[in-house]
mmCIF file of N, CA, C and O in Angstrom:
data_model
loop_
_atom_site.group_PDB
_atom_site.id
_atom_site.type_symbol
_atom_site.label_atom_id
_atom_site.label_comp_id
_atom_site.label_asym_id
_atom_site.label_seq_id
_atom_site.Cartn_x
_atom_site.Cartn_y
_atom_site.Cartn_z
ATOM 1 N N MET A 1 6.396 8.363 -13.722
ATOM 2 C CA MET A 1 6.940 7.624 -12.286
ATOM 3 C C MET A 1 5.766 6.225 -12.834
ATOM 4 O O MET A 1 4.957 6.302 -12.991
ATOM 5 N N SER A 2 6.651 5.087 -12.202
ATOM 6 C CA SER A 2 6.080 3.545 -12.638
ATOM 7 C C SER A 2 4.756 3.811 -10.985
ATOM 8 O O SER A 2 4.652 4.464 -10.312
ATOM 9 N N ILE A 3 3.946 2.624 -11.709
ATOM 10 C CA ILE A 3 2.970 2.105 -11.582
ATOM 11 C C ILE A 3 3.229 1.701 -9.849
ATOM 12 O O ILE A 3 2.160 2.132 -8.709
ATOM 13 N N LEU A 4 4.175 0.769 -9.889
ATOM 14 C CA LEU A 4 4.717 0.459 -8.406
ATOM 15 C C LEU A 4 4.936 1.523 -7.427
ATOM 16 O O LEU A 4 4.534 1.712 -6.127
ATOM 17 N N TYR A 5 5.701 2.551 -7.954
ATOM 18 C CA TYR A 5 5.671 3.508 -6.953
ATOM 19 C C TYR A 5 4.626 4.577 -6.505
ATOM 20 O O TYR A 5 4.220 5.120 -5.501
ATOM 21 N N ARG A 6 3.735 4.747 -7.619
ATOM 22 C CA ARG A 6 2.047 5.114 -7.347
ATOM 23 C C ARG A 6 1.654 4.253 -6.269
ATOM 24 O O ARG A 6 0.878 4.851 -5.378
ATOM 25 N N PHE A 7 1.232 3.301 -6.500
ATOM 26 C CA PHE A 7 1.235 2.257 -5.312
ATOM 27 C C PHE A 7 1.516 2.178 -4.052
ATOM 28 O O PHE A 7 0.814 2.518 -3.427
ATOM 29 N N SER A 8 2.675 2.202 -4.322
ATOM 30 C CA SER A 8 3.361 2.322 -2.865
ATOM 31 C C SER A 8 3.155 3.625 -2.146
ATOM 32 O O SER A 8 2.668 3.591 -0.812
ATOM 33 N N GLU A 9 3.136 4.696 -2.870
ATOM 34 C CA GLU A 9 2.712 5.898 -2.323
ATOM 35 C C GLU A 9 1.671 6.321 -1.791
ATOM 36 O O GLU A 9 0.861 6.739 -0.668
ATOM 37 N N GLU A 10 0.097 5.294 -2.487
ATOM 38 C CA GLU A 10 -0.781 5.527 -2.456
ATOM 39 C C GLU A 10 -1.117 4.674 -1.187
ATOM 40 O O GLU A 10 -1.936 4.809 -0.094
ATOM 41 N N ILE A 11 -0.444 3.817 -0.587
ATOM 42 C CA ILE A 11 -0.817 2.691 0.297
ATOM 43 C C ILE A 11 -0.185 3.515 1.604
ATOM 44 O O ILE A 11 -1.012 3.460 2.365
ATOM 45 N N GLN A 12 0.619 4.136 1.235
ATOM 46 C CA GLN A 12 1.182 4.771 2.672
ATOM 47 C C GLN A 12 0.135 5.864 2.889
ATOM 48 O O GLN A 12 -0.098 6.295 4.128
ATOM 49 N N ARG A 13 -0.269 7.072 1.623
ATOM 50 C CA ARG A 13 -1.639 8.034 1.913
ATOM 51 C C ARG A 13 -2.544 7.238 2.584
ATOM 52 O O ARG A 13 -3.234 7.962 3.439
ATOM 53 N N SER A 14 -2.834 6.410 2.281
ATOM 54 C CA SER A 14 -4.188 5.787 2.501
ATOM 55 C C SER A 14 -4.744 5.196 3.973
ATOM 56 O O SER A 14 -5.146 5.281 4.524
ATOM 57 N N ARG A 15 -3.313 4.694 4.187
ATOM 58 C CA ARG A 15 -2.851 4.121 5.328
ATOM 59 C C ARG A 15 -3.194 5.225 6.758
ATOM 60 O O ARG A 15 -3.732 5.101 7.715
ATOM 61 N N ILE A 16 -1.671 6.411 6.410
ATOM 62 C CA ILE A 16 -2.022 7.943 6.977
ATOM 63 C C ILE A 16 -3.630 7.920 7.637
ATOM 64 O O ILE A 16 -4.109 8.479 8.617
ATOM 65 N N LYS A 17 -4.110 8.320 6.171
ATOM 66 C CA LYS A 17 -5.418 9.204 5.928
ATOM 67 C C LYS A 17 -6.660 8.008 7.008
ATOM 68 O O LYS A 17 -7.367 8.667 7.525
ATOM 69 N N LEU A 18 -6.403 6.831 7.248
ATOM 70 C CA LEU A 18 -7.459 6.050 7.823
ATOM 71 C C LEU A 18 -6.974 5.741 9.457
ATOM 72 O O LEU A 18 -7.572 4.931 10.396
ATOM 73 N N GLY A 19 -5.741 6.418 9.839
ATOM 74 C CA GLY A 19 -5.452 6.107 11.015
ATOM 75 C C GLY A 19 -4.097 5.094 11.543
ATOM 76 O O GLY A 19 -4.412 5.004 12.650
ATOM 77 N N MET A 20 -3.982 4.484 10.715
ATOM 78 C CA MET A 20 -3.453 2.688 10.817
ATOM 79 C C MET A 20 -2.144 3.029 11.166
ATOM 80 O O MET A 20 -1.235 3.821 10.090
ATOM 81 N N THR A 21 -1.355 2.601 11.925
ATOM 82 C CA THR A 21 -0.029 2.168 11.913
ATOM 83 C C THR A 21 0.564 1.342 10.864
ATOM 84 O O THR A 21 0.056 0.627 10.857
ATOM 85 N N GLN A 22 2.145 1.286 10.291
ATOM 86 C CA GLN A 22 2.026 -0.271 9.653
ATOM 87 C C GLN A 22 2.006 -1.157 10.318
ATOM 88 O O GLN A 22 1.403 -2.439 9.575
ATOM 89 N N GLU A 23 2.135 -1.272 11.774
ATOM 90 C CA GLU A 23 1.915 -2.651 11.963
ATOM 91 C C GLU A 23 0.462 -3.037 12.517
ATOM 92 O O GLU A 23 0.342 -4.384 12.167
ATOM 93 N N GLN A 24 -0.517 -2.281 12.589
ATOM 94 C CA GLN A 24 -1.747 -2.631 12.928
ATOM 95 C C GLN A 24 -2.396 -3.040 10.828
ATOM 96 O O GLN A 24 -3.113 -4.093 10.995
ATOM 97 N N THR A 25 -1.730 -2.254 10.073
ATOM 98 C CA THR A 25 -2.204 -2.403 8.723
ATOM 99 C C THR A 25 -1.594 -4.346 8.599
ATOM 100 O O THR A 25 -2.385 -4.570 8.242
ATOM 101 N N ALA A 26 -0.585 -4.368 8.581
ATOM 102 C CA ALA A 26 0.478 -5.460 8.662
ATOM 103 C C ALA A 26 -0.450 -6.600 9.320
ATOM 104 O O ALA A 26 -0.666 -7.604 8.747
ATOM 105 N N GLU A 27 -0.727 -6.403 10.838
ATOM 106 C CA GLU A 27 -1.326 -6.989 11.401
ATOM 107 C C GLU A 27 -3.401 -7.690 10.710
ATOM 108 O O GLU A 27 -3.322 -8.882 10.552
ATOM 109 N N ALA A 28 -3.567 -6.562 9.808
ATOM 110 C CA ALA A 28 -4.721 -6.581 9.635
ATOM 111 C C ALA A 28 -4.955 -7.566 8.161
ATOM 112 O O ALA A 28 -5.498 -8.201 7.611
ATOM 113 N N LEU A 29 -3.302 -7.351 7.364
ATOM 114 C CA LEU A 29 -3.247 -8.270 6.651
ATOM 115 C C LEU A 29 -3.053 -9.601 6.529
ATOM 116 O O LEU A 29 -2.379 -10.348 5.819
ATOM 117 N N SER A 30 -2.545 -10.018 7.913
ATOM 118 C CA SER A 30 -1.859 -11.291 8.330
ATOM 119 C C SER A 30 -0.519 -11.418 7.702
ATOM 120 O O SER A 30 -0.467 -12.520 7.341
ATOM 121 N N ILE A 31 0.204 -10.544 7.485
ATOM 122 C CA ILE A 31 1.573 -10.263 7.114
ATOM 123 C C ILE A 31 2.454 -10.104 8.304
ATOM 124 O O ILE A 31 1.833 -8.994 9.109
ATOM 125 N N SER A 32 3.979 -9.986 8.112
ATOM 126 C CA SER A 32 4.703 -9.530 9.048
ATOM 127 C C SER A 32 4.797 -7.895 8.736
ATOM 128 O O SER A 32 4.800 -7.437 7.609
ATOM 129 N N THR A 33 5.137 -7.160 9.810
ATOM 130 C CA THR A 33 5.475 -5.666 9.415
ATOM 131 C C THR A 33 6.115 -5.314 8.333
ATOM 132 O O THR A 33 6.591 -4.617 7.692
ATOM 133 N N ARG A 34 7.517 -6.187 8.782
ATOM 134 C CA ARG A 34 9.052 -6.017 7.812
ATOM 135 C C ARG A 34 8.127 -6.241 6.365
ATOM 136 O O ARG A 34 8.655 -5.200 5.463
ATOM 137 N N TRP A 35 7.493 -7.096 6.196
ATOM 138 C CA TRP A 35 6.940 -7.510 4.518
ATOM 139 C C TRP A 35 6.266 -6.051 4.137
ATOM 140 O O TRP A 35 5.976 -5.764 3.079
ATOM 141 N N PHE A 36 5.324 -5.426 4.850
ATOM 142 C CA PHE A 36 4.156 -4.723 5.035
ATOM 143 C C PHE A 36 5.265 -3.138 4.203
ATOM 144 O O PHE A 36 5.110 -2.632 3.542
ATOM 145 N N GLN A 37 6.321 -2.956 5.218
ATOM 146 C CA GLN A 37 7.285 -1.905 5.158
ATOM 147 C C GLN A 37 7.558 -1.960 3.837
ATOM 148 O O GLN A 37 8.269 -0.995 3.027
ATOM 149 N N TYR A 38 8.354 -3.211 3.209
ATOM 150 C CA TYR A 38 9.384 -3.562 1.858
ATOM 151 C C TYR A 38 7.973 -2.790 0.976
ATOM 152 O O TYR A 38 8.284 -2.417 -0.408
ATOM 153 N N ILE A 39 6.647 -3.254 1.021
ATOM 154 C CA ILE A 39 5.813 -3.306 -0.084
ATOM 155 C C ILE A 39 5.697 -1.742 0.080
ATOM 156 O O ILE A 39 5.296 -0.930 -1.170
ATOM 157 N N GLU A 40 5.371 -0.879 0.953
ATOM 158 C CA GLU A 40 4.800 0.430 1.371
ATOM 159 C C GLU A 40 6.168 1.047 0.916
ATOM 160 O O GLU A 40 6.027 2.282 -0.181
ATOM 161 N N ALA A 41 7.215 0.716 0.985
ATOM 162 C CA ALA A 41 8.325 1.145 0.195
ATOM 163 C C ALA A 41 8.681 1.006 -0.936
ATOM 164 O O ALA A 41 9.700 2.014 -1.542
ATOM 165 N N GLY A 42 8.032 0.070 -1.750
ATOM 166 C CA GLY A 42 8.246 0.288 -2.909
ATOM 167 C C GLY A 42 9.110 -0.881 -3.533
ATOM 168 O O GLY A 42 9.768 -1.190 -4.596
ATOM 169 N N LYS A 43 9.783 -1.676 -2.277
ATOM 170 C CA LYS A 43 10.799 -2.657 -2.527
ATOM 171 C C LYS A 43 10.347 -3.906 -2.980
ATOM 172 O O LYS A 43 11.486 -4.865 -3.317
ATOM 173 N N ARG A 44 9.617 -4.122 -3.016
ATOM 174 C CA ARG A 44 8.619 -5.569 -2.912
ATOM 175 C C ARG A 44 7.384 -5.222 -3.874
ATOM 176 O O ARG A 44 6.763 -4.696 -3.546
ATOM 177 N N ILE A 45 7.337 -6.454 -4.574
ATOM 178 C CA ILE A 45 5.487 -6.621 -5.147
ATOM 179 C C ILE A 45 4.810 -7.705 -4.475
ATOM 180 O O ILE A 45 5.292 -8.530 -4.615
ATOM 181 N N PRO A 46 3.642 -7.359 -3.711
ATOM 182 C CA PRO A 46 3.144 -8.395 -3.548
ATOM 183 C C PRO A 46 2.069 -8.958 -4.393
ATOM 184 O O PRO A 46 1.817 -8.455 -5.535
ATOM 185 N N GLY A 47 1.437 -10.533 -4.230
ATOM 186 C CA GLY A 47 1.114 -11.165 -5.041
ATOM 187 C C GLY A 47 -0.243 -10.395 -5.765
ATOM 188 O O GLY A 47 -0.967 -9.657 -4.509
ATOM 189 N N SER A 48 -1.310 -11.130 -6.137
ATOM 190 C CA SER A 48 -2.247 -10.432 -6.346
ATOM 191 C C SER A 48 -3.240 -10.672 -5.313
ATOM 192 O O SER A 48 -4.056 -9.470 -5.479
ATOM 193 N N LEU A 49 -3.397 -11.334 -4.612
ATOM 194 C CA LEU A 49 -4.354 -11.577 -4.148
ATOM 195 C C LEU A 49 -3.806 -10.736 -2.673
ATOM 196 O O LEU A 49 -4.972 -9.751 -2.142
ATOM 197 N N LEU A 50 -2.821 -10.427 -2.216
ATOM 198 C CA LEU A 50 -2.178 -9.479 -1.503
ATOM 199 C C LEU A 50 -2.826 -8.482 -1.567
ATOM 200 O O LEU A 50 -2.948 -7.272 -1.257
ATOM 201 N N THR A 51 -2.682 -7.704 -3.162
ATOM 202 C CA THR A 51 -2.965 -6.389 -3.621
ATOM 203 C C THR A 51 -4.352 -6.282 -3.560
ATOM 204 O O THR A 51 -4.652 -5.104 -2.986
ATOM 205 N N LEU A 52 -5.147 -7.230 -4.002
ATOM 206 C CA LEU A 52 -6.142 -7.203 -3.596
ATOM 207 C C LEU A 52 -7.051 -6.579 -2.270
ATOM 208 O O LEU A 52 -7.743 -6.045 -1.601
ATOM 209 N N ARG A 53 -6.140 -7.354 -1.051
ATOM 210 C CA ARG A 53 -6.879 -7.135 -0.099
ATOM 211 C C ARG A 53 -6.045 -5.902 0.451
ATOM 212 O O ARG A 53 -6.848 -4.854 1.269
ATOM 213 N N ILE A 54 -4.860 -5.519 0.211
ATOM 214 C CA ILE A 54 -4.244 -4.205 0.441
ATOM 215 C C ILE A 54 -5.058 -3.081 0.076
ATOM 216 O O ILE A 54 -5.767 -1.893 0.895
ATOM 217 N N ILE A 55 -6.056 -3.453 -1.223
ATOM 218 C CA ILE A 55 -6.593 -2.510 -1.319
ATOM 219 C C ILE A 55 -8.163 -2.099 -1.066
ATOM 220 O O ILE A 55 -8.706 -1.117 -0.808
ATOM 221 N N ALA A 56 -8.771 -3.339 -0.714
ATOM 222 C CA ALA A 56 -9.833 -3.218 0.006
ATOM 223 C C ALA A 56 -9.949 -3.001 1.208
ATOM 224 O O ALA A 56 -10.356 -2.294 1.997
ATOM 225 N N LEU A 57 -8.776 -3.078 2.004
ATOM 226 C CA LEU A 57 -8.477 -2.890 3.746
ATOM 227 C C LEU A 57 -8.177 -1.045 3.437
ATOM 228 O O LEU A 57 -8.956 -0.298 4.596
ATOM 229 N N LEU A 58 -7.325 -0.626 2.710
ATOM 230 C CA LEU A 58 -6.915 0.986 2.677
ATOM 231 C C LEU A 58 -8.147 1.433 1.433
ATOM 232 O O LEU A 58 -7.682 2.804 1.603
ATOM 233 N N GLU A 59 -9.012 1.022 1.486
ATOM 234 C CA GLU A 59 -9.849 1.801 0.449
ATOM 235 C C GLU A 59 -9.270 2.404 -0.719
ATOM 236 O O GLU A 59 -9.874 3.518 -1.167
ATOM 237 N N ILE A 60 -8.452 1.523 -1.607
ATOM 238 C CA ILE A 60 -7.432 2.393 -2.487
ATOM 239 C C ILE A 60 -8.366 2.481 -3.814
ATOM 240 O O ILE A 60 -8.840 1.444 -4.082
ATOM 241 N N ASN A 61 -8.598 3.560 -4.379
ATOM 242 C CA ASN A 61 -9.425 3.963 -5.769
ATOM 243 C C ASN A 61 -8.656 4.165 -6.847
ATOM 244 O O ASN A 61 -7.577 4.681 -6.868
ATOM 245 N N GLY A 62 -8.488 2.938 -7.691
ATOM 246 C CA GLY A 62 -7.665 3.043 -9.259
ATOM 247 C C GLY A 62 -7.273 4.041 -9.773
ATOM 248 O O GLY A 62 -6.177 4.699 -9.684
ATOM 249 N N LYS A 63 -8.459 5.349 -9.595
ATOM 250 C CA LYS A 63 -8.115 6.208 -10.099
ATOM 251 C C LYS A 63 -7.239 7.436 -9.195
ATOM 252 O O LYS A 63 -6.516 8.301 -9.967
ATOM 253 N N ASP A 64 -6.717 6.657 -7.891
ATOM 254 C CA ASP A 64 -5.925 7.380 -7.673
ATOM 255 C C ASP A 64 -4.639 6.920 -7.835
ATOM 256 O O ASP A 64 -3.792 7.836 -7.488
ATOM 257 N N LEU A 65 -4.698 5.970 -8.303
ATOM 258 C CA LEU A 65 -2.905 5.544 -9.044
ATOM 259 C C LEU A 65 -2.632 5.991 -10.488
ATOM 260 O O LEU A 65 -1.878 5.846 -10.965
ATOM 261 N N LYS A 66 -3.659 6.502 -11.122
ATOM 262 C CA LYS A 66 -3.680 7.373 -12.748
ATOM 263 C C LYS A 66 -2.619 8.232 -12.229
ATOM 264 O O LYS A 66 -2.189 9.575 -11.580
ATOM 265 N N GLU A 67 -1.819 8.275 -13.286
ATOM 266 C CA GLU A 67 -0.743 9.439 -13.217
ATOM 267 C C GLU A 67 -1.651 11.050 -13.579
ATOM 268 O O GLU A 67 -2.083 11.137 -14.792
ATOM 269 N N LYS A 68 -0.784 11.970 -12.735
ATOM 270 C CA LYS A 68 -1.459 13.096 -12.470
ATOM 271 C C LYS A 68 -0.660 13.730 -13.562
ATOM 272 O O LYS A 68 0.491 13.379 -14.039
ATOM 273 N N GLU A 69 -1.682 14.720 -14.459
ATOM 274 C CA GLU A 69 -0.873 15.773 -15.692
ATOM 275 C C GLU A 69 -0.552 17.027 -14.844
ATOM 276 O O GLU A 69 -0.936 17.437 -14.119
#
């Protein structure tokens, strides 16, 4: 499983855990909902700054991206 796939899964899991919609998340990140949907689906790779903003907003821990054994 690729890191991009794990990251997109973790984005969705964390967003739902925080009770946020895709629209709310996109608004908080100052990006379009469509762009966020592409990122969450693993169809687009966000730049490094946006990646850091997503991690901070959704409280994603790097350990959560580690491949499960």
